[in-house]
Amino acid sequence: DTGVSQDPRHKITKRGQNVTFRCDPISEHNRLYWYRQTLGQGPEFLTYFQNEAQLEKSRLLSDRFSAERPKGSFSTLEIQRTEQGDSAMYLCASSYRKGPAGEKLFFGSGTQLSVL
Amino acid sequence: DQQVKQNSPSLSVQEGRISILNCDYTNSMFDYFLWYKKYPAEGPTFLISISSIKDKNEDGRFTVFLNKSAKHLSLHIVPSQPGDSAVYFCAASAGGQNFVFGPGTRLSVLP
C-alpha cells in the first residue's frame, strides 16, 4: 500500500493555459474523488468516480473542468483556459466502498496550482 | 449554503488537557460523519468516523459524539499532545454520496 499519489506537487501556469493533474489511487480502491481547497477553507467537492463511471459532478464546477478515470485506475483532472480564481490545492482521495457504512477517504498530498 | 459548519476557526489548549472541536450540520439526510486532521503541505488524514445509528465512537485518545436532534457532533481529544496541533475538518455524507467538508478548526496544543 503506497498510498494515494498525485503528480505534480506544484504547478505554475499562465492564465489561459490548460493544465492536467494525475492521481493514482490505492490499488484496490474502487472510488476516486477530486476536491479543491483554498486557504482557510475546507476541501470543496468537485467530482467522484466509482470504478470508471463518473457518478457525480459538483453543480458549481465550470465546464472548463473535466475528469476521467479510464479503466477504473488512475484519474486525470484537466482545467482548460485557466483563470486566477482556479489557484488552489487540488486534492485526490480514494476509498473502497462495499456497503452503506465504513467508507474512509484516503487523501494524496495534493497538487498546488498557481495561475499567474 | 454551508451544509457543514465549524464555527470556531481556532482553538488553543494546554498540553494534557481536553480538546473539544465542534461541528454543526444542516442537512438532515447526512448519515455518516468523519473527522480529518491536516498538517501544512499534506493531505488530510482520517481520524475517526461515526454512523448516525450511534451516538458515540471511541478510538484511543479520540472520541466523537453525535447529537442527531441538534445536528451537532464533537471531537474530544484526551489528553491533548503538541503533535495534535493541526487543522481539523469535519465531513458528512448522505446515503453513500460525496463527502461535504466543514471549513476547519485550527487546534494549537501548548506545551
mmCIF file with all atom_site columns, C-alpha atoms in Angstrom:
data_model
loop_
_atom_site.group_PDB
_atom_site.id
_atom_site.type_symbol
_atom_site.label_atom_id
_atom_site.label_alt_id
_atom_site.label_comp_id
_atom_site.label_asym_id
_atom_site.label_entity_id
_atom_site.label_seq_id
_atom_site.pdbx_PDB_ins_code
_atom_site.Cartn_x
_atom_site.Cartn_y
_atom_site.Cartn_z
_atom_site.occupancy
_atom_site.B_iso_or_equiv
_atom_site.pdbx_formal_charge
_atom_site.auth_seq_id
_atom_site.auth_comp_id
_atom_site.auth_asym_id
_atom_site.auth_atom_id
_atom_site.pdbx_PDB_model_num
ATOM 1   C CA . ASP A 1 1   ? 0.000   0.000  0.000   1.00 0.00 ? 1   ASP A CA 1
ATOM 2   C CA . THR A 1 2   ? 1.856   3.055  -1.277  1.00 0.00 ? 2   THR A CA 1
ATOM 3   C CA . GLY A 1 3   ? -0.963  5.490  -0.588  1.00 0.00 ? 3   GLY A CA 1
ATOM 4   C CA . VAL A 1 4   ? -2.590  7.943  -2.948  1.00 0.00 ? 4   VAL A CA 1
ATOM 5   C CA . SER A 1 5   ? -0.107  9.599  -5.281  1.00 0.00 ? 5   SER A CA 1
ATOM 6   C CA . GLN A 1 6   ? -0.616  12.921 -7.018  1.00 0.00 ? 6   GLN A CA 1
ATOM 7   C CA . ASP A 1 7   ? 1.505   14.489 -9.734  1.00 0.00 ? 7   ASP A CA 1
ATOM 8   C CA . PRO A 1 8   ? 2.760   17.158 -9.973  1.00 0.00 ? 8   PRO A CA 1
ATOM 9   C CA . ARG A 1 9   ? 3.037   18.534 -6.431  1.00 0.00 ? 9   ARG A CA 1
ATOM 10  C CA . HIS A 1 10  ? 3.215   22.082 -7.715  1.00 0.00 ? 10  HIS A CA 1
ATOM 11  C CA . LYS A 1 11  ? 2.151   23.701 -10.971 1.00 0.00 ? 11  LYS A CA 1
ATOM 12  C CA . ILE A 1 12  ? 2.604   27.316 -12.011 1.00 0.00 ? 12  ILE A CA 1
ATOM 13  C CA . THR A 1 13  ? 0.867   28.368 -15.193 1.00 0.00 ? 13  THR A CA 1
ATOM 14  C CA . LYS A 1 14  ? -0.182  31.483 -17.018 1.00 0.00 ? 14  LYS A CA 1
ATOM 15  C CA . ARG A 1 15  ? -3.794  32.497 -17.302 1.00 0.00 ? 15  ARG A CA 1
ATOM 16  C CA . GLY A 1 16  ? -5.430  30.924 -20.334 1.00 0.00 ? 16  GLY A CA 1
ATOM 17  C CA . GLN A 1 17  ? -3.231  27.824 -20.394 1.00 0.00 ? 17  GLN A CA 1
ATOM 18  C CA . ASN A 1 18  ? -4.525  24.293 -19.933 1.00 0.00 ? 18  ASN A CA 1
ATOM 19  C CA . VAL A 1 19  ? -3.263  22.107 -17.094 1.00 0.00 ? 19  VAL A CA 1
ATOM 20  C CA . THR A 1 20  ? -3.669  18.427 -16.298 1.00 0.00 ? 20  THR A CA 1
ATOM 21  C CA . PHE A 1 21  ? -3.175  16.679 -12.979 1.00 0.00 ? 21  PHE A CA 1
ATOM 22  C CA . ARG A 1 22  ? -2.851  12.977 -12.335 1.00 0.00 ? 22  ARG A CA 1
ATOM 23  C CA . CYS A 1 23  ? -3.942  10.877 -9.377  1.00 0.00 ? 23  CYS A CA 1
ATOM 24  C CA . ASP A 1 24  ? -3.003  7.264  -8.692  1.00 0.00 ? 24  ASP A CA 1
ATOM 25  C CA . PRO A 1 25  ? -5.310  5.801  -6.028  1.00 0.00 ? 25  PRO A CA 1
ATOM 26  C CA . ILE A 1 26  ? -4.644  2.948  -3.642  1.00 0.00 ? 26  ILE A CA 1
ATOM 27  C CA . SER A 1 27  ? -4.777  -0.073 -5.926  1.00 0.00 ? 27  SER A CA 1
ATOM 28  C CA . GLU A 1 28  ? -7.774  -1.947 -4.532  1.00 0.00 ? 28  GLU A CA 1
ATOM 29  C CA . HIS A 1 29  ? -9.917  1.173  -4.077  1.00 0.00 ? 29  HIS A CA 1
ATOM 30  C CA . ASN A 1 30  ? -12.969 1.470  -6.299  1.00 0.00 ? 30  ASN A CA 1
ATOM 31  C CA . ARG A 1 31  ? -13.874 5.088  -5.594  1.00 0.00 ? 31  ARG A CA 1
ATOM 32  C CA . LEU A 1 32  ? -11.861 8.152  -6.500  1.00 0.00 ? 32  LEU A CA 1
ATOM 33  C CA . TYR A 1 33  ? -12.683 11.726 -5.520  1.00 0.00 ? 33  TYR A CA 1
ATOM 34  C CA . TRP A 1 34  ? -11.391 15.142 -6.554  1.00 0.00 ? 34  TRP A CA 1
ATOM 35  C CA . TYR A 1 35  ? -11.588 18.075 -4.163  1.00 0.00 ? 35  TYR A CA 1
ATOM 36  C CA . ARG A 1 36  ? -10.295 21.632 -4.294  1.00 0.00 ? 36  ARG A CA 1
ATOM 37  C CA . GLN A 1 37  ? -9.104  23.574 -1.265  1.00 0.00 ? 37  GLN A CA 1
ATOM 38  C CA . THR A 1 38  ? -8.297  27.259 -0.872  1.00 0.00 ? 38  THR A CA 1
ATOM 39  C CA . LEU A 1 39  ? -6.660  28.932 2.094   1.00 0.00 ? 39  LEU A CA 1
ATOM 40  C CA . GLY A 1 40  ? -8.831  28.942 5.185   1.00 0.00 ? 40  GLY A CA 1
ATOM 41  C CA . GLN A 1 41  ? -11.487 26.707 3.659   1.00 0.00 ? 41  GLN A CA 1
ATOM 42  C CA . GLY A 1 42  ? -12.285 23.039 3.812   1.00 0.00 ? 42  GLY A CA 1
ATOM 43  C CA . PRO A 1 43  ? -11.980 20.735 0.817   1.00 0.00 ? 43  PRO A CA 1
ATOM 44  C CA . GLU A 1 44  ? -14.674 21.518 -1.763  1.00 0.00 ? 44  GLU A CA 1
ATOM 45  C CA . PHE A 1 45  ? -16.108 18.553 -3.674  1.00 0.00 ? 45  PHE A CA 1
ATOM 46  C CA . LEU A 1 46  ? -15.538 18.562 -7.434  1.00 0.00 ? 46  LEU A CA 1
ATOM 47  C CA . THR A 1 47  ? -16.375 15.078 -8.716  1.00 0.00 ? 47  THR A CA 1
ATOM 48  C CA . TYR A 1 48  ? -16.106 11.380 -7.953  1.00 0.00 ? 48  TYR A CA 1
ATOM 49  C CA . PHE A 1 49  ? -15.873 8.063  -9.756  1.00 0.00 ? 49  PHE A CA 1
ATOM 50  C CA . GLN A 1 50  ? -16.865 4.552  -8.857  1.00 0.00 ? 50  GLN A CA 1
ATOM 51  C CA . ASN A 1 51  ? -14.599 2.369  -10.962 1.00 0.00 ? 51  ASN A CA 1
ATOM 52  C CA . GLU A 1 52  ? -14.601 4.102  -14.356 1.00 0.00 ? 52  GLU A CA 1
ATOM 53  C CA . ALA A 1 53  ? -18.047 5.695  -14.014 1.00 0.00 ? 53  ALA A CA 1
ATOM 54  C CA . GLN A 1 54  ? -18.242 9.356  -13.070 1.00 0.00 ? 54  GLN A CA 1
ATOM 55  C CA . LEU A 1 55  ? -21.152 9.300  -10.604 1.00 0.00 ? 55  LEU A CA 1
ATOM 56  C CA . GLU A 1 56  ? -21.400 12.915 -9.560  1.00 0.00 ? 56  GLU A CA 1
ATOM 57  C CA . LYS A 1 57  ? -20.056 16.298 -10.544 1.00 0.00 ? 57  LYS A CA 1
ATOM 58  C CA . SER A 1 58  ? -20.449 19.462 -8.487  1.00 0.00 ? 58  SER A CA 1
ATOM 59  C CA . ARG A 1 59  ? -23.077 21.850 -9.840  1.00 0.00 ? 59  ARG A CA 1
ATOM 60  C CA . LEU A 1 60  ? -20.640 24.660 -9.120  1.00 0.00 ? 60  LEU A CA 1
ATOM 61  C CA . LEU A 1 61  ? -17.991 23.160 -11.362 1.00 0.00 ? 61  LEU A CA 1
ATOM 62  C CA . SER A 1 62  ? -17.257 25.122 -14.505 1.00 0.00 ? 62  SER A CA 1
ATOM 63  C CA . ASP A 1 63  ? -17.340 23.254 -17.808 1.00 0.00 ? 63  ASP A CA 1
ATOM 64  C CA . ARG A 1 64  ? -13.666 24.168 -18.141 1.00 0.00 ? 64  ARG A CA 1
ATOM 65  C CA . PHE A 1 65  ? -13.033 21.313 -15.709 1.00 0.00 ? 65  PHE A CA 1
ATOM 66  C CA . SER A 1 66  ? -13.097 17.717 -16.863 1.00 0.00 ? 66  SER A CA 1
ATOM 67  C CA . ALA A 1 67  ? -12.042 14.499 -15.198 1.00 0.00 ? 67  ALA A CA 1
ATOM 68  C CA . GLU A 1 68  ? -11.517 10.983 -16.448 1.00 0.00 ? 68  GLU A CA 1
ATOM 69  C CA . ARG A 1 69  ? -10.764 7.630  -14.923 1.00 0.00 ? 69  ARG A CA 1
ATOM 70  C CA . PRO A 1 70  ? -10.066 5.258  -17.783 1.00 0.00 ? 70  PRO A CA 1
ATOM 71  C CA . LYS A 1 71  ? -10.210 1.576  -16.845 1.00 0.00 ? 71  LYS A CA 1
ATOM 72  C CA . GLY A 1 72  ? -11.052 2.487  -13.277 1.00 0.00 ? 72  GLY A CA 1
ATOM 73  C CA . SER A 1 73  ? -7.440  3.004  -12.240 1.00 0.00 ? 73  SER A CA 1
ATOM 74  C CA . PHE A 1 74  ? -5.652  6.378  -12.280 1.00 0.00 ? 74  PHE A CA 1
ATOM 75  C CA . SER A 1 75  ? -7.545  9.598  -12.891 1.00 0.00 ? 75  SER A CA 1
ATOM 76  C CA . THR A 1 76  ? -6.760  12.891 -14.568 1.00 0.00 ? 76  THR A CA 1
ATOM 77  C CA . LEU A 1 77  ? -8.250  16.302 -13.900 1.00 0.00 ? 77  LEU A CA 1
ATOM 78  C CA . GLU A 1 78  ? -7.922  18.864 -16.681 1.00 0.00 ? 78  GLU A CA 1
ATOM 79  C CA . ILE A 1 79  ? -8.587  22.574 -16.398 1.00 0.00 ? 79  ILE A CA 1
ATOM 80  C CA . GLN A 1 80  ? -8.884  24.417 -19.678 1.00 0.00 ? 80  GLN A CA 1
ATOM 81  C CA . ARG A 1 81  ? -8.265  28.151 -20.121 1.00 0.00 ? 81  ARG A CA 1
ATOM 82  C CA . THR A 1 82  ? -7.140  28.585 -16.526 1.00 0.00 ? 82  THR A CA 1
ATOM 83  C CA . GLU A 1 83  ? -8.184  31.658 -14.571 1.00 0.00 ? 83  GLU A CA 1
ATOM 84  C CA . GLN A 1 84  ? -6.587  33.222 -11.500 1.00 0.00 ? 84  GLN A CA 1
ATOM 85  C CA . GLY A 1 85  ? -9.535  32.014 -9.443  1.00 0.00 ? 85  GLY A CA 1
ATOM 86  C CA . ASP A 1 86  ? -8.514  28.431 -10.212 1.00 0.00 ? 86  ASP A CA 1
ATOM 87  C CA . SER A 1 87  ? -5.462  28.840 -7.974  1.00 0.00 ? 87  SER A CA 1
ATOM 88  C CA . ALA A 1 88  ? -5.919  26.291 -5.195  1.00 0.00 ? 88  ALA A CA 1
ATOM 89  C CA . MET A 1 89  ? -4.765  22.962 -3.816  1.00 0.00 ? 89  MET A CA 1
ATOM 90  C CA . TYR A 1 90  ? -6.312  20.111 -5.800  1.00 0.00 ? 90  TYR A CA 1
ATOM 91  C CA . LEU A 1 91  ? -6.746  17.017 -3.659  1.00 0.00 ? 91  LEU A CA 1
ATOM 92  C CA . CYS A 1 92  ? -7.427  13.489 -4.773  1.00 0.00 ? 92  CYS A CA 1
ATOM 93  C CA . ALA A 1 93  ? -8.797  10.827 -2.453  1.00 0.00 ? 93  ALA A CA 1
ATOM 94  C CA . SER A 1 94  ? -9.665  7.183  -2.865  1.00 0.00 ? 94  SER A CA 1
ATOM 95  C CA . SER A 1 95  ? -11.752 4.711  -0.918  1.00 0.00 ? 95  SER A CA 1
ATOM 96  C CA . TYR A 1 96  ? -13.142 1.219  -1.042  1.00 0.00 ? 96  TYR A CA 1
ATOM 97  C CA . ARG A 1 97  ? -16.880 1.142  -0.799  1.00 0.00 ? 97  ARG A CA 1
ATOM 98  C CA . LYS A 1 98  ? -18.620 -2.227 -0.447  1.00 0.00 ? 98  LYS A CA 1
ATOM 99  C CA . GLY A 1 99  ? -21.648 -1.296 1.613   1.00 0.00 ? 99  GLY A CA 1
ATOM 100 C CA . PRO A 1 100 ? -23.554 1.549  3.240   1.00 0.00 ? 100 PRO A CA 1
ATOM 101 C CA . ALA A 1 101 ? -21.139 2.230  6.068   1.00 0.00 ? 101 ALA A CA 1
ATOM 102 C CA . GLY A 1 102 ? -17.481 2.387  6.911   1.00 0.00 ? 102 GLY A CA 1
ATOM 103 C CA . GLU A 1 103 ? -16.135 4.302  3.921   1.00 0.00 ? 103 GLU A CA 1
ATOM 104 C CA . LYS A 1 104 ? -12.954 6.268  4.614   1.00 0.00 ? 104 LYS A CA 1
ATOM 105 C CA . LEU A 1 105 ? -11.285 8.659  2.219   1.00 0.00 ? 105 LEU A CA 1
ATOM 106 C CA . PHE A 1 106 ? -7.530  8.420  1.878   1.00 0.00 ? 106 PHE A CA 1
ATOM 107 C CA . PHE A 1 107 ? -6.056  11.634 0.529   1.00 0.00 ? 107 PHE A CA 1
ATOM 108 C CA . GLY A 1 108 ? -2.977  12.336 -1.513  1.00 0.00 ? 108 GLY A CA 1
ATOM 109 C CA . SER A 1 109 ? -0.682  15.268 -0.749  1.00 0.00 ? 109 SER A CA 1
ATOM 110 C CA . GLY A 1 110 ? -2.349  17.404 -3.393  1.00 0.00 ? 110 GLY A CA 1
ATOM 111 C CA . THR A 1 111 ? -1.299  19.496 -6.376  1.00 0.00 ? 111 THR A CA 1
ATOM 112 C CA . GLN A 1 112 ? -0.834  23.193 -5.630  1.00 0.00 ? 112 GLN A CA 1
ATOM 113 C CA . LEU A 1 113 ? -1.869  25.226 -8.682  1.00 0.00 ? 113 LEU A CA 1
ATOM 114 C CA . SER A 1 114 ? -0.856  28.851 -9.089  1.00 0.00 ? 114 SER A CA 1
ATOM 115 C CA . VAL A 1 115 ? -2.300  30.758 -12.048 1.00 0.00 ? 115 VAL A CA 1
ATOM 116 C CA . LEU A 1 116 ? -0.407  33.955 -12.832 1.00 0.00 ? 116 LEU A CA 1
ATOM 117 C CA . ASP B 2 1   ? -25.059 27.453 1.575   1.00 0.00 ? 1   ASP B CA 1
ATOM 118 C CA . GLN B 2 2   ? -22.687 25.807 4.024   1.00 0.00 ? 2   GLN B CA 1
ATOM 119 C CA . GLN B 2 3   ? -24.090 22.421 4.984   1.00 0.00 ? 3   GLN B CA 1
ATOM 120 C CA . VAL B 2 4   ? -21.275 21.626 7.434   1.00 0.00 ? 4   VAL B CA 1
ATOM 121 C CA . LYS B 2 5   ? -20.154 24.349 9.808   1.00 0.00 ? 5   LYS B CA 1
ATOM 122 C CA . GLN B 2 6   ? -17.240 24.624 12.189  1.00 0.00 ? 6   GLN B CA 1
ATOM 123 C CA . ASN B 2 7   ? -17.827 27.923 13.907  1.00 0.00 ? 7   ASN B CA 1
ATOM 124 C CA . SER B 2 8   ? -14.546 28.121 15.788  1.00 0.00 ? 8   SER B CA 1
ATOM 125 C CA . PRO B 2 9   ? -11.719 28.944 13.364  1.00 0.00 ? 9   PRO B CA 1
ATOM 126 C CA . SER B 2 10  ? -9.137  28.282 16.063  1.00 0.00 ? 10  SER B CA 1
ATOM 127 C CA . LEU B 2 11  ? -8.699  26.721 19.485  1.00 0.00 ? 11  LEU B CA 1
ATOM 128 C CA . SER B 2 12  ? -5.793  26.732 21.935  1.00 0.00 ? 12  SER B CA 1
ATOM 129 C CA . VAL B 2 13  ? -5.453  24.117 24.653  1.00 0.00 ? 13  VAL B CA 1
ATOM 130 C CA . GLN B 2 14  ? -2.802  23.297 27.215  1.00 0.00 ? 14  GLN B CA 1
ATOM 131 C CA . GLU B 2 15  ? -0.939  20.022 26.799  1.00 0.00 ? 15  GLU B CA 1
ATOM 132 C CA . GLY B 2 16  ? -2.578  17.257 28.794  1.00 0.00 ? 16  GLY B CA 1
ATOM 133 C CA . ARG B 2 17  ? -5.989  18.901 28.852  1.00 0.00 ? 17  ARG B CA 1
ATOM 134 C CA . ILE B 2 18  ? -9.052  18.031 26.781  1.00 0.00 ? 18  ILE B CA 1
ATOM 135 C CA . SER B 2 19  ? -9.590  19.497 23.307  1.00 0.00 ? 19  SER B CA 1
ATOM 136 C CA . ILE B 2 20  ? -13.196 19.754 22.128  1.00 0.00 ? 20  ILE B CA 1
ATOM 137 C CA . LEU B 2 21  ? -13.843 20.557 18.488  1.00 0.00 ? 21  LEU B CA 1
ATOM 138 C CA . ASN B 2 22  ? -17.397 21.200 17.363  1.00 0.00 ? 22  ASN B CA 1
ATOM 139 C CA . CYS B 2 23  ? -19.247 20.706 14.107  1.00 0.00 ? 23  CYS B CA 1
ATOM 140 C CA . ASP B 2 24  ? -22.832 21.520 13.107  1.00 0.00 ? 24  ASP B CA 1
ATOM 141 C CA . TYR B 2 25  ? -24.703 20.418 10.018  1.00 0.00 ? 25  TYR B CA 1
ATOM 142 C CA . THR B 2 26  ? -27.920 21.452 8.337   1.00 0.00 ? 26  THR B CA 1
ATOM 143 C CA . ASN B 2 27  ? -28.743 18.511 6.056   1.00 0.00 ? 27  ASN B CA 1
ATOM 144 C CA . SER B 2 28  ? -30.875 16.003 7.975   1.00 0.00 ? 28  SER B CA 1
ATOM 145 C CA . MET B 2 29  ? -30.078 13.374 5.328   1.00 0.00 ? 29  MET B CA 1
ATOM 146 C CA . PHE B 2 30  ? -26.456 13.145 6.481   1.00 0.00 ? 30  PHE B CA 1
ATOM 147 C CA . ASP B 2 31  ? -25.968 9.686  7.992   1.00 0.00 ? 31  ASP B CA 1
ATOM 148 C CA . TYR B 2 32  ? -22.217 9.247  8.216   1.00 0.00 ? 32  TYR B CA 1
ATOM 149 C CA . PHE B 2 33  ? -19.604 11.585 9.621   1.00 0.00 ? 33  PHE B CA 1
ATOM 150 C CA . LEU B 2 34  ? -15.811 11.676 9.649   1.00 0.00 ? 34  LEU B CA 1
ATOM 151 C CA . TRP B 2 35  ? -13.083 13.763 11.248  1.00 0.00 ? 35  TRP B CA 1
ATOM 152 C CA . TYR B 2 36  ? -9.813  14.521 9.488   1.00 0.00 ? 36  TYR B CA 1
ATOM 153 C CA . LYS B 2 37  ? -6.576  16.133 10.617  1.00 0.00 ? 37  LYS B CA 1
ATOM 154 C CA . LYS B 2 38  ? -4.410  18.161 8.267   1.00 0.00 ? 38  LYS B CA 1
ATOM 155 C CA . TYR B 2 39  ? -0.829  19.314 8.610   1.00 0.00 ? 39  TYR B CA 1
ATOM 156 C CA . PRO B 2 40  ? 0.580   22.021 6.286   1.00 0.00 ? 40  PRO B CA 1
ATOM 157 C CA . ALA B 2 41  ? 1.571   20.794 2.809   1.00 0.00 ? 41  ALA B CA 1
ATOM 158 C CA . GLU B 2 42  ? -0.039  17.386 3.393   1.00 0.00 ? 42  GLU B CA 1
ATOM 159 C CA . GLY B 2 43  ? -3.395  15.896 2.519   1.00 0.00 ? 43  GLY B CA 1
ATOM 160 C CA . PRO B 2 44  ? -5.999  15.357 5.248   1.00 0.00 ? 44  PRO B CA 1
ATOM 161 C CA . THR B 2 45  ? -5.570  12.215 7.350   1.00 0.00 ? 45  THR B CA 1
ATOM 162 C CA . PHE B 2 46  ? -8.532  10.187 8.605   1.00 0.00 ? 46  PHE B CA 1
ATOM 163 C CA . LEU B 2 47  ? -9.042  10.199 12.391  1.00 0.00 ? 47  LEU B CA 1
ATOM 164 C CA . ILE B 2 48  ? -12.378 8.716  13.338  1.00 0.00 ? 48  ILE B CA 1
ATOM 165 C CA . SER B 2 49  ? -15.882 8.211  11.964  1.00 0.00 ? 49  SER B CA 1
ATOM 166 C CA . ILE B 2 50  ? -19.412 7.718  13.256  1.00 0.00 ? 50  ILE B CA 1
ATOM 167 C CA . SER B 2 51  ? -22.593 6.426  11.728  1.00 0.00 ? 51  SER B CA 1
ATOM 168 C CA . SER B 2 52  ? -25.946 8.042  12.517  1.00 0.00 ? 52  SER B CA 1
ATOM 169 C CA . ILE B 2 53  ? -27.092 4.831  14.220  1.00 0.00 ? 53  ILE B CA 1
ATOM 170 C CA . LYS B 2 54  ? -24.603 5.547  17.008  1.00 0.00 ? 54  LYS B CA 1
ATOM 171 C CA . ASP B 2 55  ? -24.148 8.480  19.344  1.00 0.00 ? 55  ASP B CA 1
ATOM 172 C CA . LYS B 2 56  ? -20.542 7.816  20.337  1.00 0.00 ? 56  LYS B CA 1
ATOM 173 C CA . ASN B 2 57  ? -17.444 6.237  18.884  1.00 0.00 ? 57  ASN B CA 1
ATOM 174 C CA . GLU B 2 58  ? -14.092 5.973  20.603  1.00 0.00 ? 58  GLU B CA 1
ATOM 175 C CA . ASP B 2 59  ? -10.593 5.236  19.321  1.00 0.00 ? 59  ASP B CA 1
ATOM 176 C CA . GLY B 2 60  ? -7.756  5.715  21.751  1.00 0.00 ? 60  GLY B CA 1
ATOM 177 C CA . ARG B 2 61  ? -7.487  9.370  22.716  1.00 0.00 ? 61  ARG B CA 1
ATOM 178 C CA . PHE B 2 62  ? -10.190 10.364 20.207  1.00 0.00 ? 62  PHE B CA 1
ATOM 179 C CA . THR B 2 63  ? -13.934 10.216 20.862  1.00 0.00 ? 63  THR B CA 1
ATOM 180 C CA . VAL B 2 64  ? -16.657 11.519 18.588  1.00 0.00 ? 64  VAL B CA 1
ATOM 181 C CA . PHE B 2 65  ? -20.139 12.321 19.911  1.00 0.00 ? 65  PHE B CA 1
ATOM 182 C CA . LEU B 2 66  ? -23.185 12.713 17.682  1.00 0.00 ? 66  LEU B CA 1
ATOM 183 C CA . ASN B 2 67  ? -26.379 14.514 18.687  1.00 0.00 ? 67  ASN B CA 1
ATOM 184 C CA . LYS B 2 68  ? -28.776 13.955 15.782  1.00 0.00 ? 68  LYS B CA 1
ATOM 185 C CA . SER B 2 69  ? -31.609 16.035 17.191  1.00 0.00 ? 69  SER B CA 1
ATOM 186 C CA . ALA B 2 70  ? -29.282 19.034 17.477  1.00 0.00 ? 70  ALA B CA 1
ATOM 187 C CA . LYS B 2 71  ? -27.474 18.181 14.228  1.00 0.00 ? 71  LYS B CA 1
ATOM 188 C CA . HIS B 2 72  ? -24.232 18.528 16.137  1.00 0.00 ? 72  HIS B CA 1
ATOM 189 C CA . LEU B 2 73  ? -21.115 16.474 16.572  1.00 0.00 ? 73  LEU B CA 1
ATOM 190 C CA . SER B 2 74  ? -17.980 16.978 18.559  1.00 0.00 ? 74  SER B CA 1
ATOM 191 C CA . LEU B 2 75  ? -14.491 15.510 18.652  1.00 0.00 ? 75  LEU B CA 1
ATOM 192 C CA . HIS B 2 76  ? -12.825 15.093 22.031  1.00 0.00 ? 76  HIS B CA 1
ATOM 193 C CA . ILE B 2 77  ? -9.075  14.600 22.300  1.00 0.00 ? 77  ILE B CA 1
ATOM 194 C CA . VAL B 2 78  ? -7.846  13.479 25.713  1.00 0.00 ? 78  VAL B CA 1
ATOM 195 C CA . PRO B 2 79  ? -5.123  14.097 26.692  1.00 0.00 ? 79  PRO B CA 1
ATOM 196 C CA . SER B 2 80  ? -4.062  16.671 24.120  1.00 0.00 ? 80  SER B CA 1
ATOM 197 C CA . GLN B 2 81  ? -0.481  16.491 22.881  1.00 0.00 ? 81  GLN B CA 1
ATOM 198 C CA . PRO B 2 82  ? 1.648   19.054 20.997  1.00 0.00 ? 82  PRO B CA 1
ATOM 199 C CA . GLY B 2 83  ? 1.640   16.734 17.968  1.00 0.00 ? 83  GLY B CA 1
ATOM 200 C CA . ASP B 2 84  ? -2.134  17.158 17.781  1.00 0.00 ? 84  ASP B CA 1
ATOM 201 C CA . SER B 2 85  ? -1.629  20.749 16.629  1.00 0.00 ? 85  SER B CA 1
ATOM 202 C CA . ALA B 2 86  ? -3.181  20.808 13.153  1.00 0.00 ? 86  ALA B CA 1
ATOM 203 C CA . VAL B 2 87  ? -6.319  21.832 11.306  1.00 0.00 ? 87  VAL B CA 1
ATOM 204 C CA . TYR B 2 88  ? -9.285  19.539 11.966  1.00 0.00 ? 88  TYR B CA 1
ATOM 205 C CA . PHE B 2 89  ? -12.075 19.040 9.433   1.00 0.00 ? 89  PHE B CA 1
ATOM 206 C CA . CYS B 2 90  ? -15.487 17.567 9.985   1.00 0.00 ? 90  CYS B CA 1
ATOM 207 C CA . ALA B 2 91  ? -17.075 15.848 6.939   1.00 0.00 ? 91  ALA B CA 1
ATOM 208 C CA . ALA B 2 92  ? -20.525 14.395 6.300   1.00 0.00 ? 92  ALA B CA 1
ATOM 209 C CA . SER B 2 93  ? -22.132 12.128 3.749   1.00 0.00 ? 93  SER B CA 1
ATOM 210 C CA . ALA B 2 94  ? -25.731 11.250 2.862   1.00 0.00 ? 94  ALA B CA 1
ATOM 211 C CA . GLY B 2 95  ? -26.603 7.788  1.584   1.00 0.00 ? 95  GLY B CA 1
ATOM 212 C CA . GLY B 2 96  ? -23.106 6.977  0.369   1.00 0.00 ? 96  GLY B CA 1
ATOM 213 C CA . GLN B 2 97  ? -22.801 10.041 -1.800  1.00 0.00 ? 97  GLN B CA 1
ATOM 214 C CA . ASN B 2 98  ? -19.946 12.514 -1.814  1.00 0.00 ? 98  ASN B CA 1
ATOM 215 C CA . PHE B 2 99  ? -18.494 13.941 1.396   1.00 0.00 ? 99  PHE B CA 1
ATOM 216 C CA . VAL B 2 100 ? -19.104 17.572 2.368   1.00 0.00 ? 100 VAL B CA 1
ATOM 217 C CA . PHE B 2 101 ? -16.379 19.165 4.480   1.00 0.00 ? 101 PHE B CA 1
ATOM 218 C CA . GLY B 2 102 ? -16.524 21.973 7.008   1.00 0.00 ? 102 GLY B CA 1
ATOM 219 C CA . PRO B 2 103 ? -14.109 24.930 6.912   1.00 0.00 ? 103 PRO B CA 1
ATOM 220 C CA . GLY B 2 104 ? -11.883 23.518 9.636   1.00 0.00 ? 104 GLY B CA 1
ATOM 221 C CA . THR B 2 105 ? -10.689 24.452 13.114  1.00 0.00 ? 105 THR B CA 1
ATOM 222 C CA . ARG B 2 106 ? -7.016  25.111 13.798  1.00 0.00 ? 106 ARG B CA 1
ATOM 223 C CA . LEU B 2 107 ? -6.008  23.450 17.056  1.00 0.00 ? 107 LEU B CA 1
ATOM 224 C CA . SER B 2 108 ? -2.904  24.603 18.896  1.00 0.00 ? 108 SER B CA 1
ATOM 225 C CA . VAL B 2 109 ? -1.743  22.484 21.822  1.00 0.00 ? 109 VAL B CA 1
ATOM 226 C CA . LEU B 2 110 ? 0.587   24.498 24.007  1.00 0.00 ? 110 LEU B CA 1
ATOM 227 C CA . PRO B 2 111 ? 3.387   22.733 25.923  1.00 0.00 ? 111 PRO B CA 1
#
